[in-house]
CSV table of C-alpha atoms in Angstrom, one decimal:
chain,number,residue,atom,x,y,z
A,8,MET,CA,-2.7,55.5,55.0
A,9,HIS,CA,-3.4,53.0,57.8
A,10,ALA,CA,-6.9,52.2,56.4
A,11,ARG,CA,-5.2,51.3,53.0
A,12,CYS,CA,-2.6,49.0,54.5
A,13,LEU,CA,-5.3,47.3,56.3
A,14,ARG,CA,-7.4,47.0,53.4
A,15,ALA,CA,-4.1,45.7,51.3
A,16,ALA,CA,-3.7,43.4,54.1
A,17,ARG,CA,-7.0,41.8,54.0
A,18,GLU,CA,-7.3,41.6,50.4
A,19,LYS,CA,-3.9,39.7,50.5
A,20,ILE,CA,-5.3,37.0,53.1
A,21,GLU,CA,-8.3,36.5,51.2
A,22,ARG,CA,-6.4,35.9,48.0
A,23,GLU,CA,-4.0,33.5,49.3
A,24,SER,CA,-6.8,31.9,51.5
A,25,ILE,CA,-8.2,30.6,47.9
A,26,TYR,CA,-5.2,28.4,47.5
A,27,THR,CA,-5.3,26.7,50.9
A,28,MET,CA,-9.1,25.6,50.1
A,29,PRO,CA,-9.6,22.1,49.7
A,30,PRO,CA,-10.0,21.0,46.0
A,31,CYS,CA,-13.6,19.9,44.9
A,32,PHE,CA,-15.2,18.1,41.8
A,33,VAL,CA,-17.9,19.0,39.5
A,34,VAL,CA,-19.8,16.1,38.3
A,35,HIS,CA,-21.4,16.4,34.6
A,36,VAL,CA,-24.2,14.4,33.5
A,37,ALA,CA,-24.7,14.0,29.9
A,38,GLY,CA,-22.1,16.9,29.5
A,39,VAL,CA,-24.1,19.2,31.8
A,40,PRO,CA,-22.6,20.3,35.2
A,41,SER,CA,-25.2,18.9,37.8
A,42,ALA,CA,-23.4,18.8,41.3
A,43,ILE,CA,-20.6,19.9,43.4
A,44,VAL,CA,-18.9,17.0,45.3
A,45,SER,CA,-16.0,17.4,48.0
A,46,THR,CA,-13.9,14.3,47.2
A,47,TRP,CA,-12.7,11.9,44.8
A,48,GLU,CA,-14.4,9.2,46.3
A,49,GLN,CA,-18.0,10.7,45.9
A,50,ALA,CA,-17.2,11.7,42.3
A,51,LYS,CA,-16.4,8.2,41.6
A,52,GLU,CA,-19.4,6.8,43.0
A,53,ALA,CA,-21.4,9.4,41.1
A,54,THR,CA,-19.9,8.6,38.0
A,55,TYR,CA,-18.8,5.1,37.8
A,56,GLY,CA,-20.5,2.8,35.6
A,57,VAL,CA,-22.8,5.7,34.2
A,58,PRO,CA,-22.3,6.5,30.3
A,59,ASN,CA,-21.6,10.1,29.7
A,60,THR,CA,-20.9,11.0,33.3
A,61,TYR,CA,-17.4,12.4,34.3
A,62,ALA,CA,-16.0,14.6,36.8
A,63,LYS,CA,-13.8,17.9,36.7
A,64,LYS,CA,-11.6,19.0,39.2
A,65,PHE,CA,-11.3,22.4,40.5
A,66,SER,CA,-8.8,23.9,42.9
A,67,HIS,CA,-11.6,25.5,45.4
A,68,VAL,CA,-15.2,25.6,45.7
A,69,GLU,CA,-15.7,29.4,44.3
A,70,ALA,CA,-14.1,28.2,41.2
A,71,ALA,CA,-16.4,25.4,40.8
A,72,THR,CA,-19.6,27.4,41.9
A,73,GLN,CA,-18.4,30.1,39.2
A,74,TYR,CA,-18.0,27.5,36.7
A,75,ILE,CA,-21.7,26.0,37.1
A,76,GLY,CA,-23.3,29.4,37.3
A,77,CYS,CA,-21.8,30.4,33.9
A,78,ALA,CA,-23.0,26.9,32.3
A,79,SER,CA,-26.4,27.1,33.7
A,80,SER,CA,-26.7,30.9,32.4
A,81,SER,CA,-26.5,29.1,28.9
A,82,SER,CA,-29.2,26.4,29.4
A,83,SER,CA,-32.5,28.5,29.9
A,84,ALA,CA,-34.1,26.8,27.4
A,85,SER,CA,-33.5,23.6,29.2
A,86,GLU,CA,-34.6,24.8,32.6
A,87,GLU,CA,-37.9,26.2,31.2
A,88,GLN,CA,-38.6,22.7,29.9
A,89,GLN,CA,-37.7,21.2,33.0
A,90,GLN,CA,-40.3,24.0,34.8
A,91,GLN,CA,-43.0,22.9,32.5
A,92,GLY,CA,-42.6,19.2,33.4
A,93,ARG,CA,-42.7,20.0,37.1
A,94,GLN,CA,-46.0,22.1,36.3
A,95,GLU,CA,-47.6,19.1,34.6
A,96,SER,CA,-46.8,16.8,37.2
A,97,VAL,CA,-49.4,14.8,39.2
A,98,GLU,CA,-47.5,15.2,42.5
A,99,ASP,CA,-43.9,15.4,43.6
A,100,VAL,CA,-42.1,13.1,45.7
A,101,TYR,CA,-38.7,13.1,47.3
A,102,THR,CA,-36.6,10.4,48.3
A,103,ASP,CA,-33.1,9.7,49.7
A,104,GLY,CA,-30.8,6.9,51.2
A,105,ALA,CA,-28.2,6.7,53.7
A,106,LEU,CA,-25.5,4.6,55.4
A,107,ARG,CA,-24.0,4.4,58.8
A,108,ASP,CA,-22.1,1.6,60.5
A,109,GLY,CA,-22.9,-1.1,57.5
A,110,ILE,CA,-26.8,-0.2,58.0
A,111,ALA,CA,-28.5,1.4,54.8
A,112,VAL,CA,-31.6,3.2,55.1
A,113,TYR,CA,-34.0,5.0,52.6
A,114,ALA,CA,-36.9,7.6,52.9
A,115,VAL,CA,-39.7,8.8,50.7
A,116,TYR,CA,-41.4,12.0,51.4
A,117,PHE,CA,-44.6,13.1,50.1
A,118,SER,CA,-45.8,15.9,52.3
A,119,GLN,CA,-46.3,16.7,56.1
A,120,ASP,CA,-48.2,14.1,57.7
A,121,ASP,CA,-48.9,12.2,54.6
A,122,ALA,CA,-49.6,8.4,55.5
A,123,ARG,CA,-47.5,7.4,52.5
A,124,ASN,CA,-44.2,8.9,53.8
A,125,VAL,CA,-41.6,6.0,54.8
A,126,ARG,CA,-38.5,5.7,56.4
A,127,ALA,CA,-37.1,2.1,56.4
A,128,GLN,CA,-33.8,-0.1,56.5
A,129,LEU,CA,-32.8,-1.6,53.4
A,130,PRO,CA,-34.2,-5.0,53.0
A,131,SER,CA,-32.3,-8.1,51.5
A,132,SER,CA,-34.7,-8.2,48.5
A,133,PRO,CA,-36.3,-5.2,46.5
A,134,LEU,CA,-39.6,-6.8,45.9
A,135,SER,CA,-40.6,-6.5,49.6
A,136,PRO,CA,-42.3,-3.1,50.4
A,137,SER,CA,-42.4,-1.3,53.9
A,138,SER,CA,-44.9,-0.1,55.9
A,139,PRO,CA,-45.7,3.6,55.6
A,140,SER,CA,-43.8,5.6,58.1
A,141,SER,CA,-42.5,2.5,59.9
A,142,PRO,CA,-39.1,2.3,61.8
A,143,PRO,CA,-36.6,0.0,60.3
A,144,SER,CA,-36.8,-3.6,61.8
A,145,PRO,CA,-33.6,-5.1,63.3
A,146,SER,CA,-31.4,-6.6,60.6
A,147,SER,CA,-31.5,-10.1,60.0
A,148,PRO,CA,-28.3,-12.0,59.5
A,149,SER,CA,-27.4,-11.7,55.8
A,150,SER,CA,-27.2,-14.8,53.4
A,151,PRO,CA,-24.2,-15.1,51.2
A,152,SER,CA,-26.3,-14.1,48.3
A,153,SER,CA,-27.7,-10.9,50.0
A,154,PRO,CA,-27.0,-7.7,48.0
A,155,PRO,CA,-24.6,-5.5,49.9
A,156,ALA,CA,-25.7,-2.5,51.9
A,157,THR,CA,-24.8,0.6,50.0
A,158,VAL,CA,-25.8,4.2,49.4
A,159,PRO,CA,-26.4,4.0,45.9
A,160,ARG,CA,-28.7,0.8,46.6
A,161,ALA,CA,-30.6,2.7,49.1
A,162,GLU,CA,-31.0,5.6,46.8
A,163,LEU,CA,-32.5,3.1,44.1
A,164,MET,CA,-34.6,1.2,46.7
A,165,ALA,CA,-36.2,4.8,47.8
A,166,VAL,CA,-37.1,5.7,44.3
A,167,LEU,CA,-38.7,2.2,43.8
A,168,GLU,CA,-40.7,2.4,46.9
A,169,ALA,CA,-41.8,6.0,45.9
A,170,ALA,CA,-43.0,4.6,42.5
A,171,ARG,CA,-45.0,2.2,44.3
A,172,ARG,CA,-46.8,4.7,46.5
A,173,ALA,CA,-47.0,7.6,44.3
A,174,ARG,CA,-50.0,8.2,42.0
A,175,SER,CA,-49.4,7.4,38.2
A,176,GLY,CA,-47.9,10.6,36.4
A,177,ALA,CA,-46.0,11.8,39.5
A,178,THR,CA,-42.4,13.2,39.5
A,179,VAL,CA,-40.0,11.5,42.0
A,180,HIS,CA,-37.1,13.9,42.9
A,181,SER,CA,-33.7,12.4,44.0
A,182,ASP,CA,-30.5,14.1,44.9
A,183,SER,CA,-28.4,10.9,43.9
A,184,LEU,CA,-27.0,11.4,40.6
A,185,TYR,CA,-26.6,7.5,40.3
A,186,ALA,CA,-30.1,6.8,41.0
A,187,VAL,CA,-31.3,9.4,38.4
A,188,SER,CA,-29.0,8.1,35.7
A,189,ALA,CA,-30.1,4.5,36.6
A,190,CYS,CA,-33.6,5.1,36.0
A,191,ASN,CA,-33.3,7.4,33.2
A,192,ASN,CA,-30.5,5.6,31.0
A,193,ALA,CA,-31.2,2.3,29.3
A,194,ASN,CA,-27.7,1.6,29.5
A,195,SER,CA,-27.8,1.4,33.1
A,196,VAL,CA,-29.5,-2.5,32.6
A,197,ARG,CA,-25.8,-3.4,31.7
A,198,TRP,CA,-24.5,-2.5,35.0
A,199,THR,CA,-23.6,-5.8,37.3
A,200,ALA,CA,-24.4,-3.9,40.7
A,201,ASN,CA,-27.6,-3.3,41.5
A,202,ARG,CA,-28.9,-4.9,38.2
A,203,GLU,CA,-32.2,-6.6,39.4
A,204,LEU,CA,-33.2,-3.5,41.3
A,205,ILE,CA,-32.7,-1.0,38.6
A,206,LEU,CA,-34.6,-3.5,36.2
A,207,ALA,CA,-37.6,-3.8,38.6
A,208,THR,CA,-37.5,0.3,39.2
A,209,ARG,CA,-37.6,0.9,35.7
A,210,GLU,CA,-40.4,-1.4,34.7
A,211,LEU,CA,-42.3,0.0,37.7
A,212,LEU,CA,-41.7,3.7,36.4
A,213,ALA,CA,-42.8,2.9,33.0
A,214,SER,CA,-46.1,1.2,33.6
A,215,ARG,CA,-46.9,4.0,36.0
A,216,SER,CA,-45.7,7.0,33.8
A,217,ILE,CA,-43.4,8.3,36.8
A,218,ARG,CA,-40.4,10.3,36.1
A,219,VAL,CA,-37.3,10.6,38.2
A,220,VAL,CA,-35.6,14.1,38.0
A,221,LYS,CA,-32.5,15.3,40.0
A,222,VAL,CA,-32.8,17.8,43.0
A,223,ALA,CA,-30.0,19.7,44.3
A,224,GLY,CA,-29.1,18.1,47.5
A,225,HIS,CA,-28.6,19.9,51.0
A,226,THR,CA,-29.1,23.4,49.4
A,227,GLY,CA,-32.3,23.9,51.6
A,228,HIS,CA,-35.1,22.4,49.4
A,229,GLN,CA,-38.0,21.6,51.4
A,230,GLY,CA,-39.1,18.3,50.1
A,231,ASN,CA,-35.5,16.8,49.8
A,232,GLU,CA,-34.3,18.2,53.4
A,233,ALA,CA,-37.8,16.4,54.7
A,234,ALA,CA,-36.5,13.1,52.9
A,235,HIS,CA,-33.0,13.6,54.5
A,236,ARG,CA,-34.4,13.8,58.1
A,237,LEU,CA,-36.5,10.7,57.6
A,238,CYS,CA,-33.3,8.9,56.9
A,239,ARG,CA,-31.6,10.4,59.8
A,240,VAL,CA,-34.5,9.3,62.0
A,241,ALA,CA,-34.2,5.7,60.4
A,242,LEU,CA,-30.5,5.7,61.1
A,243,GLU,CA,-31.2,6.6,65.0
A,244,GLU,CA,-33.9,4.1,65.0
A,245,SER,CA,-31.7,1.4,63.6
A,246,ARG,CA,-29.2,1.8,66.6
A,247,THR,CA,-31.8,1.1,69.1
């Protein structure tokens, strides 16, 4: 009797705890559930200005996870095509961008000890490549026409730098829905923000037959986590 009462109490607590969890949002790209974000601000950043992209709110992360799991089970054919594309890739490159205290940084990761790995501070012009694995230089005063330092711009710059360094036919993996959509959607050139950078990135990607694909962020993926670590190092170096 005592054990049954304890079990019933525990089940009641678990049920009630679901309703005290913070809400979350599932971001859809071209109608496909692609990522879970915790705040409306993150959802807006991922979907703003991107055609056929929207966010759906869920009361808690368990419901969102179950929703994505059900959707994923019905898209096995698409996953097989993606897997085939990965197998045919010449090499895989991972990128990331970050922002702290008004300073934006980006990183490109090929493999451990690869001389092409880079971490750097976002430059005022996307046409100035950085030295491999060099720490970010102290930021110079921005002119009125300098583009703002933002995470989406840093993510795009990372893809552009990856395209400069990778072999033709490579695949660039980014956890940024904004960057992936900008690189793959022709309508992205109409966006006011980052238009010049988007055009330069798309042109280079096309000329070198480099693909940009979405990778789930912060899920333990080795390449994505390595790029994220490089960004953290760049942020720390920017403070010295």
